[in-house]
Coordinates of N, CA and C and ligand atoms in Angstrom, one line a residue:
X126 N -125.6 176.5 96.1 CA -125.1 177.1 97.3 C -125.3 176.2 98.5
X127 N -124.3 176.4 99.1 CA -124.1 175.6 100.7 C -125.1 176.1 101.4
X128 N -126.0 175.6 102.3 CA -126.0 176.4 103.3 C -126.0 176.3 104.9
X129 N -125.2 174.8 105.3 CA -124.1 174.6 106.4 C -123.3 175.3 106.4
X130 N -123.2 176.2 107.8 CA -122.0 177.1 108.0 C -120.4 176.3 107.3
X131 N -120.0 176.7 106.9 CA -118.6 176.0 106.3 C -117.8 176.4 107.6
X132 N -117.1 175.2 107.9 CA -115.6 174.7 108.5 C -114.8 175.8 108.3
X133 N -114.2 176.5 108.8 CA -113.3 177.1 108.8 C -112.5 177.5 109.6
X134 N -110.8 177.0 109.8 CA -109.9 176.6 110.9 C -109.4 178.1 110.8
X135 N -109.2 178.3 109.8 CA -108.5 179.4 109.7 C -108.6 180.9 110.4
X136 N -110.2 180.6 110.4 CA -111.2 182.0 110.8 C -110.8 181.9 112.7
X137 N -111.2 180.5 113.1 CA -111.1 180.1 114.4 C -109.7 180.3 114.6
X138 N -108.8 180.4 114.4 CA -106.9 180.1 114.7 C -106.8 181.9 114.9
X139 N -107.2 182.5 113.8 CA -107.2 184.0 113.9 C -108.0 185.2 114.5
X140 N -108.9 184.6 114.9 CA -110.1 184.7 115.6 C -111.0 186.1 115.3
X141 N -111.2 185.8 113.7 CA -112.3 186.5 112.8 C -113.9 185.9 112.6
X142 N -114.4 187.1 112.6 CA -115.5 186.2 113.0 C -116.3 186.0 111.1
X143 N -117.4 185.1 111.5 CA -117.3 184.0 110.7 C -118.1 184.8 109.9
X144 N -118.9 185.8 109.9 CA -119.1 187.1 108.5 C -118.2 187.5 107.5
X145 N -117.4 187.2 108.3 CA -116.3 188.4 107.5 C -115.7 187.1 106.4
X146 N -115.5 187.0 104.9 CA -114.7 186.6 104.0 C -113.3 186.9 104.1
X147 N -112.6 185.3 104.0 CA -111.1 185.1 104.1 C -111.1 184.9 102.5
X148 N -110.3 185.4 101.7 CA -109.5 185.7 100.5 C -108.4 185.0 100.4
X149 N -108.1 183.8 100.4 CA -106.5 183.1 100.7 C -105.6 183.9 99.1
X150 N -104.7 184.3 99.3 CA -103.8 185.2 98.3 C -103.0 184.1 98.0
X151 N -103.2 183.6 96.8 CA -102.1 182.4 96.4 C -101.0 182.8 95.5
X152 N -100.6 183.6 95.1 CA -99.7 184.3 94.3 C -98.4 183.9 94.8
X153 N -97.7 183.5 93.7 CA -96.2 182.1 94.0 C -96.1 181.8 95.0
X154 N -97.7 181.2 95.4 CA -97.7 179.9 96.1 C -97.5 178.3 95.3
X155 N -97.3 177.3 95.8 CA -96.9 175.9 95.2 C -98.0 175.2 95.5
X156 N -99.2 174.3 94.6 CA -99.9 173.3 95.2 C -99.9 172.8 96.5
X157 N -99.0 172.4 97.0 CA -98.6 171.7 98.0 C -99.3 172.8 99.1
X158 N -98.5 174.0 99.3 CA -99.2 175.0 100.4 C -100.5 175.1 100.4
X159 N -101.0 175.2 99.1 CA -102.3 175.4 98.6 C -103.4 174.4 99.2
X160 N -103.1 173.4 98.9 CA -103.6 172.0 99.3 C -103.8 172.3 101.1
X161 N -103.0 172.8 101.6 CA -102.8 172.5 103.3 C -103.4 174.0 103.6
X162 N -104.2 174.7 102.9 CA -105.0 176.1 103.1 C -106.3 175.3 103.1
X163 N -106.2 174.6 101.8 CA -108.1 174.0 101.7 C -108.6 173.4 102.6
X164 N -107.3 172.6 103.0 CA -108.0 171.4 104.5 C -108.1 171.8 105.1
X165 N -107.7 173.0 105.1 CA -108.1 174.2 106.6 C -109.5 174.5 106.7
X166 N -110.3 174.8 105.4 CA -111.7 174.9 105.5 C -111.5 175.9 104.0
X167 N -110.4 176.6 103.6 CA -110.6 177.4 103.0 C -110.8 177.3 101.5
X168 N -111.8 178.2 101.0 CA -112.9 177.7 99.6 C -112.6 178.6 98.5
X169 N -112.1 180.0 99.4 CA -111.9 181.3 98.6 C -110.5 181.5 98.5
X170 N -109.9 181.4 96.8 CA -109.0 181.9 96.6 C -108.5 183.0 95.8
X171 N -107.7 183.6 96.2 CA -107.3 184.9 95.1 C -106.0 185.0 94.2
X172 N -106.3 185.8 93.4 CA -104.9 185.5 92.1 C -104.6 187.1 91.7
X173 N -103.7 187.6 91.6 CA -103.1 188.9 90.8 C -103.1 188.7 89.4
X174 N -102.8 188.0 89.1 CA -102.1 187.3 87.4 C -103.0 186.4 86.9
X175 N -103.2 186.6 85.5 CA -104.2 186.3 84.7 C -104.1 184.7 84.6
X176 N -103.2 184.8 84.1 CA -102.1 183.6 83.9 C -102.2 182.5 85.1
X177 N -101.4 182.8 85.9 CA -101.3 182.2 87.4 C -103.1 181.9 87.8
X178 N -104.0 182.5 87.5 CA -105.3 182.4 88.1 C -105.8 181.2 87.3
X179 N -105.6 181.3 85.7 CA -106.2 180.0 85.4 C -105.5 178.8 85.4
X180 N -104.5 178.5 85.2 CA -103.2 177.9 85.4 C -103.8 176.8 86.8
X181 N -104.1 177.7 88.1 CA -104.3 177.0 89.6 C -105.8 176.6 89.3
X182 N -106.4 177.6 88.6 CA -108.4 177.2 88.8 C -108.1 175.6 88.3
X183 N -107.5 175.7 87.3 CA -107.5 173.8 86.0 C -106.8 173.0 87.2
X184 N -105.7 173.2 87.8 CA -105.4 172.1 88.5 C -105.8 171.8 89.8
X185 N -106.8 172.8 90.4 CA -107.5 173.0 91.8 C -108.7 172.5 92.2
X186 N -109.2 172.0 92.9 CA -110.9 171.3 93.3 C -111.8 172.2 92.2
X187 N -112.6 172.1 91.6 CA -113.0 172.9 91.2 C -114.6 173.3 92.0
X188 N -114.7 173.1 93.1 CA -115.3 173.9 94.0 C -114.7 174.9 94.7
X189 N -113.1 175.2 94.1 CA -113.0 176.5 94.8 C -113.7 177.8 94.2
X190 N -113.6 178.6 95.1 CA -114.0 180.4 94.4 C -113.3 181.3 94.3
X191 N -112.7 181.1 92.9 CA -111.7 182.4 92.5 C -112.1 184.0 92.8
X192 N -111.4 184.6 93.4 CA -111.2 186.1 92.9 C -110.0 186.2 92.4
X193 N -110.5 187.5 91.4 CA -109.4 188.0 91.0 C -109.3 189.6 91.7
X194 N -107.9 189.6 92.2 CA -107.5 191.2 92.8 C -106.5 192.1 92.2
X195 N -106.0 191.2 90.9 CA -104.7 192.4 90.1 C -105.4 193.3 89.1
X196 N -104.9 194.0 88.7 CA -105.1 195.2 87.7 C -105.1 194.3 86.4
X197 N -106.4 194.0 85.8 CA -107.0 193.5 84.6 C -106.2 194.4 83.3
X198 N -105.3 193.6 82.7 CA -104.6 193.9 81.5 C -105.8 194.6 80.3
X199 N -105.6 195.0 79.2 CA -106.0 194.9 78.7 C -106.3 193.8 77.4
X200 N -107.5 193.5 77.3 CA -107.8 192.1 76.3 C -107.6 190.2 77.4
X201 N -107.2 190.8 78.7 CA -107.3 189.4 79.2 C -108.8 189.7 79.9
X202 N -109.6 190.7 79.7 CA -110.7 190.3 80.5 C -111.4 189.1 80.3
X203 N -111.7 188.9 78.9 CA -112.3 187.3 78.6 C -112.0 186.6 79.0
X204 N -110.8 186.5 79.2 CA -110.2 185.1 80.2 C -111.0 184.8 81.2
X205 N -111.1 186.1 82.2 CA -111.6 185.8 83.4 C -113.5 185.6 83.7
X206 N -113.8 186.4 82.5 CA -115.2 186.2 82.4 C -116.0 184.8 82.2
X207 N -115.1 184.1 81.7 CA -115.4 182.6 80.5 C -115.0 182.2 81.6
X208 N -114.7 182.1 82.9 CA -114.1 181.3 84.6 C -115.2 181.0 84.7
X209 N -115.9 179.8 84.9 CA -116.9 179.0 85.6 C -116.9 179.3 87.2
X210 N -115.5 178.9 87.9 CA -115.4 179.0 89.2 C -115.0 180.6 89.9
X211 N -115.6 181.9 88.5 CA -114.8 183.1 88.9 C -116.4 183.8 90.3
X212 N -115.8 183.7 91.4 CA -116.7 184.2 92.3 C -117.0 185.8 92.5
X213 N -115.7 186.1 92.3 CA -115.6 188.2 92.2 C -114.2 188.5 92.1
X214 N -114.6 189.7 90.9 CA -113.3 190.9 90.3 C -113.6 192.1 91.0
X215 N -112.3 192.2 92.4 CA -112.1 193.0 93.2 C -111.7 194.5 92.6
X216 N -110.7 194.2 91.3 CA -110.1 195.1 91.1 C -110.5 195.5 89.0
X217 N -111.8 196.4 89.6 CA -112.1 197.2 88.6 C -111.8 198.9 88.7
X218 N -111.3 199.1 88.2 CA -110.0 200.7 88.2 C -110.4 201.2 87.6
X219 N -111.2 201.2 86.2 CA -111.6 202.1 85.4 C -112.9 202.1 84.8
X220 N -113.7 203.2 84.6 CA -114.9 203.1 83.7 C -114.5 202.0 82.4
X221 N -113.8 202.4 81.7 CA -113.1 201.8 80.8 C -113.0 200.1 80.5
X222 N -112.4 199.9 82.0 CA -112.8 198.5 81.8 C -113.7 197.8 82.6
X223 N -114.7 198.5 83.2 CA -115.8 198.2 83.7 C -116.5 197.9 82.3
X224 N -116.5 198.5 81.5 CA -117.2 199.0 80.0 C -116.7 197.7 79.5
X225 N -115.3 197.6 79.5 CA -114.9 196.3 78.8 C -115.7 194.8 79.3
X226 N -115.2 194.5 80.9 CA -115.9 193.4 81.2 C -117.5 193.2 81.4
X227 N -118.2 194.5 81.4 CA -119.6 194.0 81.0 C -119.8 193.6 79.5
X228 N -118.9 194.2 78.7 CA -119.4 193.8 77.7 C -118.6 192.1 76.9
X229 N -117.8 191.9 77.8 CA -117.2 190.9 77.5 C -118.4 189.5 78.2
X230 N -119.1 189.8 78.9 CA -120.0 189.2 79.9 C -121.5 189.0 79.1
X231 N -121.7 190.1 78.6 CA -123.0 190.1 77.5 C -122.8 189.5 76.5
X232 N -121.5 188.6 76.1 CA -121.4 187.5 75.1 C -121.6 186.3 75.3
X233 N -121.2 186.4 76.5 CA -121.2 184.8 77.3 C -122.9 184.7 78.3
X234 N -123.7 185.8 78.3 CA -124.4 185.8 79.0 C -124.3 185.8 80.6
X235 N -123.3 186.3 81.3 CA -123.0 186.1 82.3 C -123.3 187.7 83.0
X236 N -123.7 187.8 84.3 CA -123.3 189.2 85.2 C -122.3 188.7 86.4
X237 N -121.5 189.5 85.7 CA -120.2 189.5 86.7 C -119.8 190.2 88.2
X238 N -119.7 189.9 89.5 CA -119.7 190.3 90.4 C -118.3 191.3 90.0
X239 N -118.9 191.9 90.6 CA -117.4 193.3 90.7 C -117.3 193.7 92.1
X240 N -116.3 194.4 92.2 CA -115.5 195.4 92.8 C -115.1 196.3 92.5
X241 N -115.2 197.9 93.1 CA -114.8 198.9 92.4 C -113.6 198.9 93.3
X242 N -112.3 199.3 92.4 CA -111.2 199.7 93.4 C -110.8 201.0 93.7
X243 N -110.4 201.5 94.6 CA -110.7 202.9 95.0 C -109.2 203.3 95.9
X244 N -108.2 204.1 94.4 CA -107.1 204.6 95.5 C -107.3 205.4 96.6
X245 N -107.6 205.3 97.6 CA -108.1 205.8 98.1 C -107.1 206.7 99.2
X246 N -105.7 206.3 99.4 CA -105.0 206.8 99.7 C -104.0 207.9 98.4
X247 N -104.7 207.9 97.2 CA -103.7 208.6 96.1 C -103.0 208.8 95.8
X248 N -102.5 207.6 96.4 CA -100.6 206.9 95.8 C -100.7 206.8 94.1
X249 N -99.2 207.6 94.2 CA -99.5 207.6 92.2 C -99.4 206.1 91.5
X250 N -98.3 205.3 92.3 CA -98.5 204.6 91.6 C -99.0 202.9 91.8
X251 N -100.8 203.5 92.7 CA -101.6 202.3 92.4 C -102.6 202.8 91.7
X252 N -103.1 201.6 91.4 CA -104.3 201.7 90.3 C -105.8 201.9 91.3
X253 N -106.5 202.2 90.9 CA -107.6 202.1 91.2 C -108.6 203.8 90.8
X254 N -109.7 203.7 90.9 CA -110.5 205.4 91.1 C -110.1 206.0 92.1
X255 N -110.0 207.3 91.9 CA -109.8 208.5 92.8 C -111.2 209.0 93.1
X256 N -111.3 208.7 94.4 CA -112.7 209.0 95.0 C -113.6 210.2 94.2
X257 N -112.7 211.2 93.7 CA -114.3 212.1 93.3 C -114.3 211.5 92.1
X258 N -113.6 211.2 91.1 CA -113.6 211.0 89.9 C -114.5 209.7 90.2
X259 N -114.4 208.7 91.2 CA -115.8 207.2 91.0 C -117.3 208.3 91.5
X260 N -116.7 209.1 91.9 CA -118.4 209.6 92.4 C -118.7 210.5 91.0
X261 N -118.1 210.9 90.0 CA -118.5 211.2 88.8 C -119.2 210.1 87.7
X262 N -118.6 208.9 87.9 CA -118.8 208.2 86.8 C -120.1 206.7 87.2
X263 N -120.3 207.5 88.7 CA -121.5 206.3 89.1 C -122.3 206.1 88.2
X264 N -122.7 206.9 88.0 CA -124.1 207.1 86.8 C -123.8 206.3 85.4
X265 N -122.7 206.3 85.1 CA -122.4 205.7 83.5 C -121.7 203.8 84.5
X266 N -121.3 203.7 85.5 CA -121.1 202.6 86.0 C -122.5 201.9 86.3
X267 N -123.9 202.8 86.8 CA -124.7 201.9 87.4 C -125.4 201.6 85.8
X268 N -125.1 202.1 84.7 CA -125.7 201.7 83.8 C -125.8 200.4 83.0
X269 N -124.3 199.7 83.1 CA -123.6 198.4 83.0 C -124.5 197.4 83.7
X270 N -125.1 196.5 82.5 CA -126.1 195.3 82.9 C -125.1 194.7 83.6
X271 N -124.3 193.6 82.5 CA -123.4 192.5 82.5 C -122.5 192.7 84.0
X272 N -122.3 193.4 84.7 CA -121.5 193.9 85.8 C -122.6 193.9 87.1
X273 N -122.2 193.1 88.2 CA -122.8 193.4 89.2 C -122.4 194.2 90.6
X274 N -122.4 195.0 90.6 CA -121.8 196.1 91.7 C -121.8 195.9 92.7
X275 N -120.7 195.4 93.6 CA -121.6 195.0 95.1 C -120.6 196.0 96.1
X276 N -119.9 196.7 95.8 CA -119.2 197.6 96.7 C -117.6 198.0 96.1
X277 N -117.2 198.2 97.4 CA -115.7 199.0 97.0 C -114.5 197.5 97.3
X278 N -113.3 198.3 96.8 CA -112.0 197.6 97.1 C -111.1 198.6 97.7
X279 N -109.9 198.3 98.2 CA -108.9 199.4 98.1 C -107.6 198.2 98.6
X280 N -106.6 199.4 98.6 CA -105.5 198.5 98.9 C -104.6 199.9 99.7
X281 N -104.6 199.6 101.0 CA -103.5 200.3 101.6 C -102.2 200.6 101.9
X282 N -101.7 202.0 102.0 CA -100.4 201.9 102.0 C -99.8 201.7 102.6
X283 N -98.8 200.7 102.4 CA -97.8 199.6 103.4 C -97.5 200.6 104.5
X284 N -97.5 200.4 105.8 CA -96.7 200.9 106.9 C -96.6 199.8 107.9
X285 N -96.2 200.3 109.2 CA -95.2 199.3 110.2 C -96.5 198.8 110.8
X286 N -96.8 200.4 111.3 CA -98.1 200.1 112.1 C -99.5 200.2 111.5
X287 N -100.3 199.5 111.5 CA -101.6 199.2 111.0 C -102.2 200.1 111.2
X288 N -101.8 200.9 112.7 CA -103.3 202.2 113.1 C -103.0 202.6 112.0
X289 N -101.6 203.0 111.4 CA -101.5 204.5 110.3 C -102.2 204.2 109.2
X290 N -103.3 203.4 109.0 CA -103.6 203.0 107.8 C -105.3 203.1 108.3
X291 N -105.6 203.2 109.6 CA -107.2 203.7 110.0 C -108.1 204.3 108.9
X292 N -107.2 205.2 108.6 CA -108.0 206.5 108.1 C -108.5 206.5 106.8
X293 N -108.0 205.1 106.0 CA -107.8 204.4 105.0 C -108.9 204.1 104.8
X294 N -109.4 203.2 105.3 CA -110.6 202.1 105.5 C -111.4 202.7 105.8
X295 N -111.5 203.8 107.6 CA -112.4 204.8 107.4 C -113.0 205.2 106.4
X296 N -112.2 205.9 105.5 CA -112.4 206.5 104.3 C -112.9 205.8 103.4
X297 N -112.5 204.2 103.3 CA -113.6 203.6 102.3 C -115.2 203.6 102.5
X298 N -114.8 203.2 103.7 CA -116.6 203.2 104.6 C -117.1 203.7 104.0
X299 N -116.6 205.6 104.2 CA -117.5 206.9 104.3 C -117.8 206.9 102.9
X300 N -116.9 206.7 102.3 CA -117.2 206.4 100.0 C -118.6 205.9 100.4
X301 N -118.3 204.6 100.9 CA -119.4 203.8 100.8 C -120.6 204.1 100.7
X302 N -120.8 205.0 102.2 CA -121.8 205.3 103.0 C -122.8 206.7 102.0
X303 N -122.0 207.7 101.4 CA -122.0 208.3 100.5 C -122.7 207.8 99.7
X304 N -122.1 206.9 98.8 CA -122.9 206.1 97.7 C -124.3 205.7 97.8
X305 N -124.1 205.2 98.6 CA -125.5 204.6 99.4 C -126.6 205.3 99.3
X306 N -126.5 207.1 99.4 CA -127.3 207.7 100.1 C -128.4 208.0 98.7
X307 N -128.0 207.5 97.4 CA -128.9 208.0 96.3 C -129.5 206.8 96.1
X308 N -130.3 206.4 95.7 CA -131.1 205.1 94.5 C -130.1 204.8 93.6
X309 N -129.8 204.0 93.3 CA -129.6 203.2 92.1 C -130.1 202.0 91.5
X310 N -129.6 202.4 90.2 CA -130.8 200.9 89.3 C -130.3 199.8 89.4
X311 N -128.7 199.6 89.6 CA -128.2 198.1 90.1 C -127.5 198.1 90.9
X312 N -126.4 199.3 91.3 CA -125.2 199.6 92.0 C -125.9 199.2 93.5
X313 N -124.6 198.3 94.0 CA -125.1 198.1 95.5 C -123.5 198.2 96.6
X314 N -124.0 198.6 97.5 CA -122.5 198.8 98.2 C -122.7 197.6 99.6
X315 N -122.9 196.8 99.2 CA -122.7 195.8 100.5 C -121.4 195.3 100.7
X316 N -120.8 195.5 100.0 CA -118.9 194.8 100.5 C -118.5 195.5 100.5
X317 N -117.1 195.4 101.4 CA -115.9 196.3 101.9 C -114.8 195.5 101.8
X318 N -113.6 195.2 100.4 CA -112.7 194.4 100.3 C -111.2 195.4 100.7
X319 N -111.0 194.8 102.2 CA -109.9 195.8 102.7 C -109.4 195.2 103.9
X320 N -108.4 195.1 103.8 CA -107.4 194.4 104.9 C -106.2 193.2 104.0
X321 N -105.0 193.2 104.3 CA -104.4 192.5 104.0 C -103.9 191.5 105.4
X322 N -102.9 190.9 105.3 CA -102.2 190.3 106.6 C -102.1 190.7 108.0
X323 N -101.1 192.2 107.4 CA -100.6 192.7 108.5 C -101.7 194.0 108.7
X324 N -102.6 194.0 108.3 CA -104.1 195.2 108.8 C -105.0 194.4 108.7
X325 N -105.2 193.3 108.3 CA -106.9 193.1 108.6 C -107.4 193.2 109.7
X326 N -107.2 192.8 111.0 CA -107.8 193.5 112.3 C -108.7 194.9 112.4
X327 N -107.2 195.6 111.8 CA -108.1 197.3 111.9 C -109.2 197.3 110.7
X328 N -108.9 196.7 109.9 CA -109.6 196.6 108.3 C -111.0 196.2 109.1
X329 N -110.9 195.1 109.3 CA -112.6 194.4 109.8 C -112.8 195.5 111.0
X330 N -112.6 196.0 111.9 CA -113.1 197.4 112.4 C -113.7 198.3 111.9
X331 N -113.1 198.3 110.9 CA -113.6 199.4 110.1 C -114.6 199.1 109.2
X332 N -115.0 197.6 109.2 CA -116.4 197.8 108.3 C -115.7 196.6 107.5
X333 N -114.6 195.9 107.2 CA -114.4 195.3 106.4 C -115.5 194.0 106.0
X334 N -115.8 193.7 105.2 CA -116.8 192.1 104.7 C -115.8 191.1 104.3
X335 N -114.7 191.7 103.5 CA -113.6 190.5 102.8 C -112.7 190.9 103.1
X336 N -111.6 190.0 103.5 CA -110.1 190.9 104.0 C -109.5 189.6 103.0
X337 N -108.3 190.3 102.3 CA -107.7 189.1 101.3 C -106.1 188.8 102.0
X338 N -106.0 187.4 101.9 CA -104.8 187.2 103.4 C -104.3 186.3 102.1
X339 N -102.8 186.6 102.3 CA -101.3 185.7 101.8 C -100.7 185.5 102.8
X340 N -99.4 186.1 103.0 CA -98.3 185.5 103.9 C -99.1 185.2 105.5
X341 N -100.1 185.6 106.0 CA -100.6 185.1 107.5 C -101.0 183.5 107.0
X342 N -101.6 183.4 106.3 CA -102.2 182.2 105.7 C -101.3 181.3 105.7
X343 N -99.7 181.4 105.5 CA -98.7 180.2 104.9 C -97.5 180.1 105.9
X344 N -97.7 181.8 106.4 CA -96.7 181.4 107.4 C -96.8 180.1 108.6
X345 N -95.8 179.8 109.5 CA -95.7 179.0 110.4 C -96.4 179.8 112.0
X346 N -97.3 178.7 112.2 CA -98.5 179.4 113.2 C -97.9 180.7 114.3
X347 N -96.5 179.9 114.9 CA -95.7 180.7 115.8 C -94.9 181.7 115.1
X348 N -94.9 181.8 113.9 CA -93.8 182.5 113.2 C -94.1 183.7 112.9
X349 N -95.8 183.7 112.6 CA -96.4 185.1 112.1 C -96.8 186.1 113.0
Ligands
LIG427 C1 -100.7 189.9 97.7 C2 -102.0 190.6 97.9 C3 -102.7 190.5 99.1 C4 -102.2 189.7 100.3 O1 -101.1 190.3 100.9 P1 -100.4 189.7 102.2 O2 -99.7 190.8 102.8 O3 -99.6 188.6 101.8 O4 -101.5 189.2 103.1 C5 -103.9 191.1 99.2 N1 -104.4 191.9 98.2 C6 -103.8 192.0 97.0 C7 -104.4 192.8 96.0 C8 -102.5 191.4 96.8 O5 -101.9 191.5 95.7

């Protein structure tokens, strides 16, 4: 581990403060863009696709820090566990494969940072836990060695304006805060992965730690 504050142009141009985790979203981005993100300062990168994620880790500095944020297929978890440079899996959706990637992790001897993802707005068709149903399955989640719990995820529902999405993040918080309030034997709620482009502002208001940025990141400085 570093422990010089890292460079980061990106944080300063947008004017987030330097707590908060930038997530650069590279998803059909080209090297070339990718390259002109890093010289920016930036270390952390994110991938949806299994494929697309190792594909960039082999041809990329390999001091970057992958996350992964798409909905984990089934049978590509090993892929991502066997990642040397995998820093955190945002998007864990199910007891199921919570179950899977710990156990994929107790082969290779690894504890895997996680993310619980949490529909938290109860759009049918994203993935993630439905708030009561994660507050059912805490108990069989904090039991998972190989898995390391460090908080929630979510992904909000697109709108024009950012406020309409407040109540969103709010809401993750309060999950949070909730969680918090029992003991657990490993479960920890110190992150809040929430904010994309057009909400991270309100996102980091609301408590966010990581906000995961694509198109702000590539667009043209005046253009965004
Ligand atoms: C694409 C993506 C982002 C980034 O979205 P932008 O609007 O481009 O900032 C963030 N999170 C996830 C899970 C994504 O798939």
């Amino acid at each position: 581990m570093q422990h010089i504050e890292e460079q980061n142009d990106i944080k300063k141009e947008l004017g987030i403060d330097p707590q908060v985790k930038i997530v650069g979203v590279t998803k059909n981005r080209s090297f070339e863009e990718i390259g002109r993100i890093l010289e920016r300062g930036q270390k952390d990168l994110g991938e949806n696709r299994v494929q697309e994620l190792m594909a960039k880790a082999e041809h990329l500095p390999q001091w970057v820090s992958w996350h992964f944020i798409g909905h984990l297929q089934r049978n590509k978890e090993k892929y991502v566990v066997r990642m040397p440079q995998l820093a955190l899996i945002h998007s864990v959706d199910s007891l199921r494969l919570a179950r899977k990637i710990s156990q994929e992790a107790s082969r290779v001897q690894r504890v895997i940072p996680v993310l619980l993802q949490v529909n938290i707005a109860r759009e049918d068709r994203k993935y993630g836990f439905a708030p009561a149903a994660l507050l059912r399955e805490l108990d069989e989640l904090d039991k998972l060695e190989n898995i390391d719990i460090r908080g929630l995820m979510t992904m909000a529902p697109l709108q024009q304006d950012p406020e309409e999405v407040r109540p969103f993040f709010a809401g993750l918080r309060g999950l949070a805060g909730e969680i918090k309030k029992k003991q657990w034997k490993r479960l920890k709620m110190e992150e809040l992965s929430m904010g994309m482009s057009q909400d991270f502002k309100v996102a980091i208001e609301e408590g966010a730690t990581i906000i995961r940025l694509g198109r702000i990141l590539f667009s043209n400085k005046e253009g965004a």
